[in-house]
CSV table of C-alpha atoms in Angstrom, one decimal:
chain,number,residue,atom,x,y,z
A,1,UNK,CA,-154.7,-105.6,31.2
A,2,UNK,CA,-156.1,-103.4,34.0
A,3,UNK,CA,-159.2,-103.8,36.1
A,4,UNK,CA,-161.4,-101.6,33.9
A,5,UNK,CA,-160.5,-103.7,30.8
A,6,UNK,CA,-161.0,-106.9,32.7
A,7,UNK,CA,-164.5,-105.8,33.9
A,8,UNK,CA,-165.4,-104.5,30.4
A,9,UNK,CA,-164.5,-107.9,28.8
A,10,UNK,CA,-166.3,-109.7,31.6
A,11,UNK,CA,-169.5,-107.7,31.0
A,12,UNK,CA,-169.4,-108.4,27.2
A,13,UNK,CA,-169.1,-112.1,27.9
A,14,UNK,CA,-172.2,-112.0,30.2
A,15,UNK,CA,-174.4,-110.1,27.7
A,16,UNK,CA,-177.0,-113.0,27.3
A,17,UNK,CA,-177.7,-113.3,31.0
A,18,UNK,CA,-180.5,-111.4,32.8
A,19,UNK,CA,-179.5,-107.8,33.6
A,20,UNK,CA,-180.0,-108.3,37.4
A,21,UNK,CA,-177.6,-111.3,37.3
A,22,UNK,CA,-175.0,-109.3,35.3
A,23,UNK,CA,-175.3,-106.4,37.7
A,24,UNK,CA,-174.9,-108.7,40.7
A,25,UNK,CA,-171.8,-110.4,39.2
A,26,UNK,CA,-170.2,-107.1,38.1
A,27,UNK,CA,-170.8,-105.6,41.5
A,28,UNK,CA,-169.1,-108.5,43.2
A,29,UNK,CA,-166.0,-108.3,40.9
A,30,UNK,CA,-165.9,-104.5,41.1
A,31,UNK,CA,-165.9,-104.7,44.9
A,32,UNK,CA,-163.2,-107.4,44.7
A,33,UNK,CA,-160.9,-105.1,42.8
A,34,UNK,CA,-161.7,-102.1,45.1
A,35,UNK,CA,-160.9,-104.2,48.2
A,36,UNK,CA,-157.6,-105.3,46.7
A,37,UNK,CA,-156.6,-101.8,45.8
A,38,UNK,CA,-154.8,-100.4,42.8
A,39,UNK,CA,-151.5,-101.8,43.9
A,40,UNK,CA,-152.7,-105.4,43.8
A,41,UNK,CA,-154.7,-105.1,40.6
A,42,UNK,CA,-152.5,-107.3,38.5
A,43,UNK,CA,-152.3,-109.9,41.3
A,44,UNK,CA,-156.1,-110.1,41.4
A,45,UNK,CA,-156.3,-110.4,37.6
A,46,UNK,CA,-153.7,-113.3,37.7
A,47,UNK,CA,-155.6,-114.9,40.5
A,48,UNK,CA,-159.0,-114.7,38.7
A,49,UNK,CA,-157.7,-115.8,35.3
A,50,UNK,CA,-159.2,-114.7,32.0
A,51,UNK,CA,-162.5,-112.8,31.7
A,52,UNK,CA,-163.7,-115.8,29.6
A,53,UNK,CA,-163.0,-118.2,32.5
A,54,UNK,CA,-164.7,-116.0,35.0
A,55,UNK,CA,-167.7,-115.6,32.7
A,56,UNK,CA,-167.9,-119.4,32.2
A,57,UNK,CA,-168.0,-119.9,36.0
A,58,UNK,CA,-170.7,-117.2,36.4
A,59,UNK,CA,-172.8,-118.5,33.6
A,60,UNK,CA,-172.5,-122.1,34.8
A,61,UNK,CA,-173.4,-121.2,38.4
A,62,UNK,CA,-176.4,-119.2,37.1
A,63,UNK,CA,-177.6,-122.1,34.9
A,64,UNK,CA,-177.4,-124.5,37.8
A,65,UNK,CA,-179.1,-122.1,40.3
A,66,UNK,CA,-182.8,-122.2,41.2
A,67,UNK,CA,-183.5,-118.6,40.2
A,68,UNK,CA,-186.9,-117.9,38.8
A,69,UNK,CA,-185.3,-116.8,35.5
A,70,UNK,CA,-183.9,-120.3,35.0
A,71,UNK,CA,-187.2,-122.1,36.0
A,72,UNK,CA,-189.4,-119.8,33.8
A,73,UNK,CA,-187.3,-120.0,30.6
A,74,UNK,CA,-185.6,-123.4,30.1
A,75,UNK,CA,-184.8,-122.4,26.5
A,76,UNK,CA,-182.8,-119.4,27.7
A,77,UNK,CA,-181.1,-121.6,30.3
A,78,UNK,CA,-180.1,-124.1,27.7
A,79,UNK,CA,-178.7,-121.2,25.6
A,80,UNK,CA,-176.8,-119.9,28.7
A,81,UNK,CA,-175.3,-123.4,29.3
A,82,UNK,CA,-174.2,-123.7,25.7
A,83,UNK,CA,-172.6,-120.3,25.9
A,84,UNK,CA,-170.8,-121.3,29.1
A,85,UNK,CA,-169.4,-124.4,27.4
A,86,UNK,CA,-168.3,-122.3,24.4
A,87,UNK,CA,-166.8,-119.6,26.6
A,88,UNK,CA,-164.6,-122.0,28.4
A,89,UNK,CA,-161.4,-122.9,26.4
A,90,UNK,CA,-160.7,-126.0,28.5
A,91,UNK,CA,-164.2,-127.4,28.8
A,92,UNK,CA,-165.0,-127.4,25.1
A,93,UNK,CA,-162.3,-129.9,24.0
A,94,UNK,CA,-163.2,-132.1,26.9
A,95,UNK,CA,-166.9,-132.0,26.1
A,96,UNK,CA,-166.2,-132.7,22.5
A,97,UNK,CA,-164.0,-135.7,23.4
A,98,UNK,CA,-166.7,-137.1,25.8
A,99,UNK,CA,-169.4,-136.7,23.2
A,100,UNK,CA,-167.2,-138.4,20.6
A,101,UNK,CA,-166.5,-141.3,23.0
A,102,UNK,CA,-170.2,-141.8,23.8
A,103,UNK,CA,-171.1,-141.6,20.1
A,104,UNK,CA,-168.4,-144.2,19.3
A,105,UNK,CA,-169.6,-146.5,21.9
A,106,UNK,CA,-173.2,-146.1,20.7
A,107,UNK,CA,-172.2,-146.8,17.1
A,108,UNK,CA,-170.2,-149.8,18.2
A,109,UNK,CA,-173.1,-151.3,20.1
A,110,UNK,CA,-175.5,-150.7,17.3
A,111,UNK,CA,-173.1,-152.2,14.8
A,112,UNK,CA,-172.8,-155.3,16.9
A,113,UNK,CA,-176.5,-155.7,17.3
A,114,UNK,CA,-176.9,-155.2,13.5
A,115,UNK,CA,-174.3,-157.8,12.8
A,116,UNK,CA,-175.9,-160.3,15.2
A,117,UNK,CA,-179.3,-159.8,13.5
A,118,UNK,CA,-177.8,-160.2,10.0
A,119,UNK,CA,-176.0,-163.3,11.1
A,120,UNK,CA,-179.2,-164.8,12.5
A,121,UNK,CA,-181.1,-164.1,9.2
A,122,UNK,CA,-178.2,-165.5,7.2
A,123,UNK,CA,-178.2,-168.7,9.3
A,124,UNK,CA,-182.0,-169.2,8.7
A,125,UNK,CA,-181.6,-168.6,5.0
A,126,UNK,CA,-178.6,-171.0,4.7
A,127,UNK,CA,-180.4,-173.6,6.9
A,128,UNK,CA,-183.5,-173.5,4.6
A,129,UNK,CA,-181.3,-173.9,1.6
A,130,UNK,CA,-179.5,-176.8,3.2
A,131,UNK,CA,-182.8,-178.5,4.0
A,132,UNK,CA,-183.8,-178.3,0.3
A,133,UNK,CA,-180.5,-179.5,-0.9
A,134,UNK,CA,-180.7,-182.3,1.7
A,135,UNK,CA,-184.1,-183.4,0.3
A,136,UNK,CA,-182.6,-183.5,-3.2
A,137,UNK,CA,-179.5,-185.3,-1.9
A,138,UNK,CA,-181.8,-188.0,-0.3
A,139,UNK,CA,-182.4,-189.3,-3.8
A,140,UNK,CA,-178.7,-189.6,-4.6
A,141,UNK,CA,-177.2,-190.6,-1.3
A,142,UNK,CA,-179.5,-191.2,1.7
A,143,UNK,CA,-176.8,-190.6,4.4
A,144,UNK,CA,-175.6,-187.4,2.9
A,145,UNK,CA,-179.2,-186.1,2.5
A,146,UNK,CA,-180.1,-186.8,6.1
A,147,UNK,CA,-176.9,-185.1,7.3
A,148,UNK,CA,-177.7,-182.1,5.1
A,149,UNK,CA,-181.2,-181.9,6.4
A,150,UNK,CA,-180.1,-182.1,10.0
A,151,UNK,CA,-177.4,-179.5,9.5
A,152,UNK,CA,-180.0,-177.3,7.8
A,153,UNK,CA,-182.5,-177.6,10.6
A,154,UNK,CA,-179.7,-177.0,13.2
A,155,UNK,CA,-178.7,-173.8,11.3
A,156,UNK,CA,-182.3,-172.6,11.1
A,157,UNK,CA,-182.7,-173.2,14.9
A,158,UNK,CA,-179.5,-171.3,15.8
A,159,UNK,CA,-180.5,-168.5,13.4
A,160,UNK,CA,-183.9,-168.1,15.0
A,161,UNK,CA,-182.3,-168.1,18.5
A,162,UNK,CA,-179.8,-165.5,17.4
A,163,UNK,CA,-182.4,-163.3,15.8
A,164,UNK,CA,-184.6,-163.5,18.9
A,165,UNK,CA,-181.7,-162.7,21.2
A,166,UNK,CA,-180.8,-159.8,18.9
A,167,UNK,CA,-184.3,-158.4,19.2
A,168,UNK,CA,-184.3,-158.8,23.0
A,169,UNK,CA,-180.8,-157.2,23.3
A,170,UNK,CA,-181.9,-154.3,21.1
A,171,UNK,CA,-185.0,-153.7,23.1
A,172,UNK,CA,-183.0,-153.9,26.4
A,173,UNK,CA,-180.4,-151.5,25.0
A,174,UNK,CA,-182.9,-148.9,23.9
A,175,UNK,CA,-184.9,-149.2,27.1
A,176,UNK,CA,-181.7,-148.8,29.1
A,177,UNK,CA,-180.7,-145.7,27.1
A,178,UNK,CA,-184.1,-144.2,27.5
A,179,UNK,CA,-184.0,-144.8,31.3
A,180,UNK,CA,-180.5,-143.4,31.5
A,181,UNK,CA,-181.3,-140.3,29.6
A,182,UNK,CA,-184.5,-139.8,31.6
A,183,UNK,CA,-182.6,-140.1,34.8
A,184,UNK,CA,-180.0,-137.6,33.6
A,185,UNK,CA,-182.7,-135.1,32.6
A,186,UNK,CA,-184.6,-135.6,35.8
A,187,UNK,CA,-181.4,-135.1,37.9
A,188,UNK,CA,-180.5,-132.0,35.9
A,189,UNK,CA,-184.0,-130.6,36.4
A,190,UNK,CA,-184.0,-131.3,40.2
């Protein structure tokens, strides 16, 4: 690959950026190759890496800059950030892995909250059934009936406590997630 091929591929990777930004970036890299001279062309290409890596760097820097094009068109900025991620052969697998880990943690926490809620409801239902069987058992054997009623009431109490704790934990979890996402979005916007 020579400098002309490198610059051509770089320009094709930057096609979705504003023309002024493309021209600025291309001017910089053309000047870089001119300063190095034709004898050092291959060394410069090796130093810079692939045109895709350079384009990812340029797009990422543009997306994080405070240029008016970024502030006026957040949808295009999002598109540019997505293109930067897709253009980078190293960042994409890392991003996918991070998203998968976050998703797995989220699913695990939600599954735990769900199981705590189901357990609380099951304890309440089992406790109510135990109280009714205890009332019936009072007729047959008084001690067994009292034990069954006490066990049933204890089960209902623990079930209600677990259900309330699950509701509070769920509210806390979603409020925390909302605050965390809000803080991330505000930090990105700043």
